[in-house]
Coordinates of C-alpha atoms in Angstrom, one line a residue:
M12 CA 0.0 0.2 -0.1
D13 CA 1.5 3.5 -1.2
V14 CA 1.3 6.3 1.5
P15 CA -2.0 7.8 1.3
R16 CA -2.6 11.3 0.1
T17 CA -3.4 13.8 3.0
R18 CA -6.6 15.7 2.6
Y19 CA -8.5 18.2 4.4
A20 CA -12.1 18.3 5.9
R21 CA -13.7 21.6 7.2
S22 CA -14.9 21.2 10.6
G23 CA -16.3 24.5 11.7
E24 CA -13.8 27.4 11.0
L25 CA -10.9 24.6 11.2
N26 CA -9.3 22.4 8.5
I27 CA -8.8 18.8 9.8
A28 CA -6.3 16.7 8.3
Y29 CA -7.1 13.1 7.2
Q30 CA -6.3 10.3 4.9
V31 CA -8.2 7.6 3.5
F32 CA -6.7 4.2 2.8
G33 CA -7.3 0.5 2.5
A34 CA -9.5 -1.7 0.3
G35 CA -12.0 -3.3 2.7
S36 CA -15.7 -3.3 2.2
L37 CA -16.4 -1.5 5.6
D38 CA -15.5 1.8 6.7
L39 CA -13.2 2.1 10.1
V40 CA -12.6 5.5 11.8
Y41 CA -9.4 5.3 13.3
V42 CA -9.3 7.8 16.4
P43 CA -5.6 8.2 17.7
G44 CA -4.7 9.0 21.4
W45 CA -3.2 12.1 22.8
V46 CA -1.3 13.5 19.9
S47 CA -0.9 12.3 16.2
H48 CA 0.6 13.0 12.8
V49 CA -1.0 11.3 9.9
E50 CA 2.0 11.5 7.6
E51 CA 4.8 11.1 10.4
A52 CA 2.9 7.7 11.3
W53 CA 4.0 6.0 8.2
E54 CA 7.7 6.9 8.7
S55 CA 7.6 4.5 11.6
P56 CA 8.3 0.9 10.4
D57 CA 6.0 -0.6 13.0
Y58 CA 3.2 1.9 12.9
G59 CA 3.1 1.9 9.1
A60 CA 3.0 -1.9 9.1
F61 CA -0.1 -1.8 11.6
L62 CA -1.8 0.8 9.3
R63 CA -1.5 -1.4 6.4
R64 CA -2.7 -4.5 8.0
L65 CA -5.7 -2.4 9.1
G66 CA -6.6 -1.4 5.7
S67 CA -6.2 -4.9 4.6
F68 CA -9.7 -5.5 5.9
A69 CA -11.3 -2.0 6.2
R70 CA -11.4 1.3 4.3
V71 CA -9.7 3.3 6.9
L72 CA -10.5 7.2 7.8
M73 CA -7.4 8.4 9.9
F74 CA -7.2 12.1 11.1
D75 CA -5.2 14.5 13.2
K76 CA -7.5 16.1 16.1
R77 CA -7.6 19.9 15.9
G78 CA -4.5 21.2 17.5
T79 CA -2.2 18.0 16.5
G80 CA -0.5 17.0 13.6
L81 CA -1.3 18.8 10.3
S82 CA -4.8 19.9 11.4
D83 CA -5.2 23.6 12.3
P84 CA -3.6 24.6 15.5
V85 CA -5.7 25.9 18.3
S86 CA -5.0 28.1 21.3
I87 CA -3.6 26.2 24.3
D88 CA -6.0 28.3 26.4
R89 CA -9.0 27.0 24.4
L90 CA -8.4 23.4 23.8
P91 CA -11.0 21.1 21.9
T92 CA -13.6 19.6 24.0
L93 CA -14.8 16.0 23.2
E94 CA -18.0 17.5 21.7
E95 CA -15.9 19.5 19.1
R96 CA -13.8 16.3 18.4
M97 CA -17.0 14.4 17.6
D98 CA -17.6 17.2 15.2
D99 CA -14.2 16.5 13.7
V100 CA -15.1 12.9 13.2
R101 CA -18.5 13.7 11.4
A102 CA -16.7 16.4 9.1
V103 CA -14.1 13.6 8.1
M104 CA -16.9 11.1 7.6
D105 CA -18.9 13.4 5.4
A106 CA -15.8 14.6 3.4
A107 CA -15.0 10.8 2.8
Q108 CA -18.5 10.2 1.8
S109 CA -18.9 7.7 4.9
R110 CA -22.4 7.2 6.0
R111 CA -21.7 4.6 8.6
A112 CA -18.4 3.2 10.1
A113 CA -16.9 1.2 12.8
V114 CA -15.1 3.6 15.4
F115 CA -11.7 2.4 16.7
G116 CA -10.4 4.6 19.6
V117 CA -6.9 4.4 21.2
S118 CA -6.5 5.7 24.8
E119 CA -7.7 9.2 24.9
G120 CA -9.3 8.8 21.6
G121 CA -11.5 6.1 23.2
N122 CA -13.3 8.6 25.2
M123 CA -14.3 10.5 22.0
S124 CA -15.3 7.2 20.5
V125 CA -17.3 6.3 23.4
L126 CA -19.3 9.6 23.2
F127 CA -19.8 9.4 19.3
A128 CA -21.0 5.9 19.5
A129 CA -23.5 6.8 22.2
S130 CA -24.5 10.0 20.6
F131 CA -24.7 9.0 16.6
P132 CA -25.5 5.2 16.7
E133 CA -27.3 5.5 13.4
R134 CA -23.5 6.4 12.0
T135 CA -21.6 3.8 14.1
T136 CA -21.6 0.1 13.1
A137 CA -19.4 -0.9 16.1
L138 CA -17.1 0.4 18.7
V139 CA -13.6 -0.7 19.4
S140 CA -11.4 0.8 22.0
F141 CA -7.7 0.1 22.9
G142 CA -6.1 1.0 26.3
V143 CA -9.1 3.3 27.0
Y144 CA -9.9 5.0 30.5
A145 CA -13.3 6.7 31.6
R146 CA -11.7 9.0 34.0
R147 CA -8.1 10.5 34.2
V148 CA -8.0 11.3 38.0
W149 CA -8.4 9.3 41.1
S150 CA -11.6 9.2 43.1
P151 CA -13.1 7.0 45.6
D152 CA -15.3 5.2 43.0
Y153 CA -12.7 5.1 40.3
P154 CA -9.5 4.2 42.1
W155 CA -7.1 3.2 39.1
A156 CA -6.4 6.8 37.9
P157 CA -3.4 8.7 39.2
R158 CA -4.0 11.0 42.1
P159 CA -4.1 14.8 41.1
E160 CA -0.8 15.6 42.5
E161 CA 0.7 12.6 40.5
R162 CA -0.9 13.8 37.4
A163 CA 0.4 17.3 37.8
R164 CA 4.0 16.2 38.0
E165 CA 3.6 13.9 35.2
I166 CA 2.2 16.9 33.0
E167 CA 4.8 19.1 34.3
A168 CA 7.7 16.5 33.4
V169 CA 6.2 16.2 29.8
E170 CA 6.4 20.0 29.1
R171 CA 9.8 20.5 30.7
D172 CA 11.3 17.5 29.0
W173 CA 9.6 17.3 25.8
A174 CA 12.8 17.7 23.6
Q175 CA 14.1 14.5 25.4
L176 CA 11.0 12.7 25.9
D177 CA 11.4 9.3 27.2
P178 CA 8.5 7.2 25.9
T179 CA 9.5 4.0 27.8
P180 CA 6.3 3.9 29.9
L181 CA 4.4 3.7 27.0
A182 CA 6.1 0.6 25.7
P183 CA 8.5 -0.9 28.3
D184 CA 9.6 -3.8 26.4
A185 CA 10.2 -2.1 23.1
S186 CA 13.6 -2.0 21.6
P187 CA 15.7 1.0 21.7
E188 CA 15.0 1.7 18.1
Q189 CA 11.2 1.5 18.5
L190 CA 11.4 3.8 21.6
A191 CA 13.5 6.3 19.5
S192 CA 10.8 6.2 16.7
L193 CA 8.1 6.6 19.1
A194 CA 9.6 9.7 20.7
R195 CA 10.2 11.2 17.3
Y196 CA 6.8 10.7 16.2
V197 CA 5.2 12.2 19.5
R198 CA 7.5 15.3 19.5
R199 CA 6.5 16.0 15.9
S200 CA 2.9 15.7 16.6
A201 CA 2.6 18.6 18.9
S202 CA 4.4 21.4 20.7
P203 CA 5.5 21.0 24.1
G204 CA 2.7 23.6 25.5
A205 CA 0.0 21.8 23.4
A206 CA 0.9 18.3 24.6
A207 CA 0.9 19.5 28.1
A208 CA -2.4 21.2 27.9
L209 CA -4.0 18.2 26.2
L210 CA -2.9 16.5 29.2
R211 CA -4.5 18.9 31.4
M212 CA -7.7 18.8 29.6
N213 CA -7.7 14.9 29.6
T214 CA -7.4 15.0 33.2
E215 CA -10.9 16.6 33.4
I216 CA -12.6 13.8 31.1
D217 CA -15.1 11.8 32.7
V218 CA -17.5 9.5 30.4
R219 CA -18.4 7.1 33.0
H220 CA -22.3 8.3 33.1
V221 CA -22.0 7.8 29.1
L222 CA -20.9 3.9 29.2
P223 CA -24.4 2.5 29.6
S224 CA -25.8 4.6 26.8
V225 CA -23.6 2.7 24.2
S226 CA -26.0 0.6 22.2
V227 CA -23.6 -0.6 19.3
P228 CA -21.8 -3.8 19.4
S229 CA -18.5 -3.1 21.4
L230 CA -15.0 -4.7 21.8
I231 CA -12.7 -3.4 24.7
L232 CA -9.1 -4.4 24.2
H233 CA -6.6 -4.0 26.9
R234 CA -3.1 -5.1 27.7
T235 CA -2.6 -6.8 30.9
R236 CA 0.5 -5.1 32.1
D237 CA -0.5 -1.5 30.3
R238 CA 1.5 1.0 32.9
D239 CA -0.3 4.1 31.5
V240 CA -3.9 2.9 32.0
H241 CA -4.5 0.0 34.2
V242 CA -6.3 -3.1 32.9
D243 CA -9.0 -3.0 35.7
E244 CA -10.0 0.1 34.0
G245 CA -10.7 -1.8 30.7
R246 CA -12.7 -4.6 32.6
W247 CA -14.8 -1.9 34.4
I248 CA -15.5 0.1 31.2
A249 CA -16.5 -3.2 29.5
S250 CA -18.9 -4.0 32.5
Q251 CA -20.6 -0.8 32.1
I252 CA -21.4 -1.0 28.3
P253 CA -24.3 -3.3 27.5
D254 CA -23.0 -6.6 26.0
A255 CA -19.5 -5.3 25.4
R256 CA -16.9 -7.8 24.8
F257 CA -14.0 -7.5 26.7
V258 CA -10.5 -9.1 25.6
E259 CA -7.5 -9.1 27.8
L260 CA -4.1 -9.3 25.7
A261 CA -0.6 -10.1 26.9
G262 CA 2.0 -7.5 27.0
D263 CA 2.7 -3.8 28.4
A264 CA 2.6 -1.6 25.3
H265 CA 0.1 1.3 25.6
V266 CA 0.3 1.8 21.8
P267 CA -1.3 -1.0 19.7
W268 CA 1.3 -0.8 17.0
L269 CA 4.1 -2.0 19.5
G270 CA 4.0 -5.5 21.1
D271 CA 2.0 -8.2 19.8
S272 CA 0.1 -5.9 17.4
E273 CA -1.1 -8.8 15.2
R274 CA -3.3 -10.1 17.8
V275 CA -4.8 -6.6 18.4
L276 CA -5.5 -6.4 14.7
A277 CA -6.9 -10.3 14.4
E278 CA -9.4 -9.1 17.3
I279 CA -10.4 -6.1 15.6
E280 CA -10.8 -7.8 12.2
E281 CA -12.9 -10.6 13.5
F282 CA -15.0 -8.4 15.5
V283 CA -15.9 -5.6 12.6
T284 CA -16.0 -8.0 9.8
G285 CA -18.5 -10.2 11.5
V286 CA -20.8 -7.4 12.8
R287 CA -24.2 -7.2 11.2
P288 CA -25.5 -3.7 10.4
A289 CA -27.1 -2.5 13.6
D290 CA -30.9 -2.1 13.5
Q291 CA -32.2 1.4 13.8
T292 CA -31.8 2.0 17.5
S293 CA -34.6 3.2 19.6
R294 CA -32.2 4.6 22.2
V295 CA -29.8 7.6 21.8
L296 CA -27.7 10.0 23.8
S297 CA -29.0 13.4 24.1
T298 CA -28.5 16.5 25.9
I299 CA -31.9 17.6 27.2
V300 CA -32.6 21.3 27.7
F301 CA -35.6 22.5 29.4
T302 CA -36.6 26.5 30.0
D303 CA -39.4 28.1 31.2
I304 CA -40.6 31.7 32.1
V305 CA -40.1 32.8 35.7
G306 CA -43.5 34.0 37.3
S307 CA -45.5 33.4 34.2
T308 CA -48.9 33.4 35.9
E309 CA -48.2 36.4 37.8
I310 CA -47.1 38.2 34.6
A311 CA -50.0 37.0 32.4
T312 CA -52.5 38.3 35.2
Q313 CA -50.7 41.7 35.4
V314 CA -50.5 42.4 31.5
G315 CA -53.7 40.8 30.3
D316 CA -54.4 38.1 27.8
V317 CA -53.6 39.9 24.7
R318 CA -50.2 41.4 25.9
W319 CA -49.2 38.0 27.5
R320 CA -50.0 36.3 23.9
E321 CA -47.7 39.0 22.1
L322 CA -45.0 38.3 24.8
L323 CA -45.3 34.6 24.3
E324 CA -44.8 35.2 20.5
R325 CA -41.9 37.0 20.8
H326 CA -40.3 34.5 23.2
H327 CA -41.2 31.7 21.2
A328 CA -39.6 33.2 18.0
V329 CA -36.3 34.0 20.0
V330 CA -35.9 30.5 21.4
R331 CA -36.5 29.0 18.2
A332 CA -34.0 31.4 16.4
E333 CA -31.5 30.3 19.1
L334 CA -32.0 26.6 18.8
A335 CA -31.8 27.1 15.1
R336 CA -28.4 28.7 15.4
H337 CA -27.0 26.2 17.8
R338 CA -28.2 23.2 16.1
G339 CA -30.7 22.3 18.7
V340 CA -34.0 20.4 18.0
E341 CA -37.3 21.5 19.4
V342 CA -39.1 18.3 21.0
D343 CA -42.0 20.2 22.8
T344 CA -43.5 23.5 23.7
A345 CA -45.8 23.6 26.7
G346 CA -47.2 26.9 27.3
D347 CA -44.2 29.0 28.5
G348 CA -41.7 26.3 28.4
F349 CA -39.4 24.7 25.8
F350 CA -38.1 21.1 25.9
A351 CA -35.4 20.7 23.2
R352 CA -32.5 18.3 22.5
F353 CA -29.0 18.7 21.4
D354 CA -26.1 16.2 20.1
G355 CA -23.4 17.8 22.4
P356 CA -23.5 19.5 25.8
A357 CA -21.4 22.7 25.0
R358 CA -23.9 23.8 22.3
A359 CA -26.9 23.2 24.7
I360 CA -25.2 25.3 27.5
R361 CA -24.4 28.2 25.1
C362 CA -27.7 27.9 23.6
A363 CA -29.4 28.0 26.9
A364 CA -27.5 30.9 28.1
S365 CA -28.1 33.0 24.8
I366 CA -31.8 32.2 25.3
L367 CA -31.9 33.6 28.6
N368 CA -30.0 36.6 27.9
T369 CA -31.7 37.5 24.7
V370 CA -35.3 37.0 25.9
R371 CA -34.3 39.1 29.0
A372 CA -33.0 42.0 26.7
E373 CA -35.6 41.7 23.8
V374 CA -38.9 40.4 25.4
G375 CA -38.2 41.7 29.0
L376 CA -38.9 37.9 30.5
E377 CA -36.7 36.4 33.0
L378 CA -36.1 32.5 32.3
R379 CA -34.3 29.6 33.8
A380 CA -33.0 26.5 32.4
G381 CA -32.0 23.0 33.1
I382 CA -29.7 20.7 31.2
H383 CA -28.9 17.0 31.6
T384 CA -27.2 14.4 29.2
G385 CA -28.3 10.8 29.1
E386 CA -29.8 7.9 27.4
C387 CA -33.3 8.6 25.7
E388 CA -35.8 6.6 24.3
I389 CA -37.3 7.7 20.8
V390 CA -41.1 7.4 20.8
G391 CA -42.1 8.7 17.4
E392 CA -40.7 12.3 17.3
K393 CA -40.5 12.6 21.0
L394 CA -38.0 11.5 23.6
A395 CA -39.0 9.6 26.8
G396 CA -37.1 8.1 29.6
I397 CA -35.4 8.7 33.0
A398 CA -32.9 11.3 31.5
V399 CA -35.7 13.6 30.3
H400 CA -37.2 13.4 33.8
T401 CA -34.0 14.3 35.4
G402 CA -33.4 17.2 32.8
A403 CA -36.9 18.6 33.8
R404 CA -36.0 18.2 37.3
V405 CA -32.8 19.9 37.0
A406 CA -34.6 23.0 35.4
A407 CA -37.2 22.9 38.2
A408 CA -34.3 23.2 40.7
A409 CA -33.0 26.4 38.8
K410 CA -33.5 29.9 40.2
P411 CA -34.7 32.8 38.3
G412 CA -31.9 33.7 35.5
E413 CA -29.9 30.5 36.0
V414 CA -28.7 27.9 33.8
L415 CA -28.4 24.8 36.1
V416 CA -26.5 21.6 34.8
S417 CA -26.2 18.1 36.1
S418 CA -22.5 16.7 37.0
T419 CA -22.8 14.5 33.7
V420 CA -23.0 17.6 31.7
K421 CA -20.4 19.4 33.6
A422 CA -17.8 16.4 33.0
L423 CA -18.6 16.0 29.1
V424 CA -17.5 19.9 28.9
A425 CA -14.3 19.6 30.4
G426 CA -11.5 22.0 28.7
S427 CA -14.2 23.9 27.0
G428 CA -13.6 27.2 29.2
I429 CA -17.3 27.1 30.3
D430 CA -17.2 27.9 34.2
F431 CA -19.6 26.6 36.8
E432 CA -20.3 27.2 40.4
D433 CA -20.9 24.1 42.6
R434 CA -24.5 24.0 43.9
G435 CA -24.0 20.6 45.7
A436 CA -25.9 17.5 45.9
T437 CA -29.6 17.8 45.2
Q438 CA -32.4 15.3 45.7
L439 CA -34.6 15.8 42.5
K440 CA -38.2 15.1 42.9
G441 CA -39.2 11.9 41.8
I442 CA -35.6 10.7 40.9
D443 CA -34.2 8.0 43.2
E444 CA -30.5 9.1 43.2
S445 CA -29.4 12.7 44.3
W446 CA -27.5 14.7 41.8
R447 CA -24.6 17.2 41.9
L448 CA -25.7 20.2 40.3
F449 CA -23.8 23.1 38.9
R450 CA -24.6 26.8 38.2
L451 CA -23.4 28.1 34.9
V452 CA -21.3 31.4 35.7
D453 CA -21.8 34.7 33.9
C454 CA -25.0 33.8 32.1

């Protein structure tokens, strides 16, 4: 296989470098971890051989995430969120005319792959992950990740020693030549500041609440002695995804193209080529937004029916314009409230904030909003399920002029620059478990 030509897909205002190679009958999107460089990958004998073998059974779409490799750079103060990286995947798939594909995510690329598979099951035939984690910092209910102080030291060392980066922890049993090639590949994939900033952003990632919403066939691969991500993390992740298959592989390399790479490839090939196209799912991960007018009954009484109808019409027009601008979908409208869904939480937050501010300025009404991300059942053109009820209860807990989000939403927008104030654990009416809620700052 010749080295493929690099192309560019437009994702928002950025150009995303990607390549298409292989002659397989199915499409597979390869999502690399941490940093990447689509052209430099082929310069490594091991990595190049891995990619050629991947292309022997699939048409592979490989890309550099924004801010890495040959894709457009981004400010290290405004790093891409998981949601924006999902948009990059969709942009590459659209540019390559790929309607549906298996998604193969490595390490940090697995987080975004999980979110994509849960959010867009209609475009995902299967999910495959290698060396993936759900959370990158320790907590009592996720004890395998590094503690915050360990993670901070690691990030500081990466930025300080980037020119002489030692990749041994990523592949302890690799030869000196393989380690030198890996170090060169990583250095050429990002600047020291960008690499460290990406690690800081990854520290905030938490996709634990997303895992049960994955409805496509899933294969979780993990090496037994992986030093970067503990094998117990892979086992736990597989236990949280419905009907996922977990395969534990011998070795210690955190990158799939070193060590026994053929076993990795054989597992992937068997899994994706044997998967039947999934039926159109009746479940999908969505971000739910509820808004309503504060004190609507009192206002209607004060201004009278005619004036109240005028205010409602103006309110509805503003809300629908903002939904269209932020790619939101109106699900239902009941009197003075809106129920909408989004395919990404950051867009939902920005839309809700814009709705509140615009309605206040142009209509003179005060709103409140609640946002939650969870698995929803599709019933005709409507959404149902516990996630919808949770979103409604979050909105009910919001104060006038406030956008309130669940902890799931906050975790999914890590690195977006969106600031929150902790409102603490709240028992939502009719919901068995309590939720930690957060108020959007500067709404």
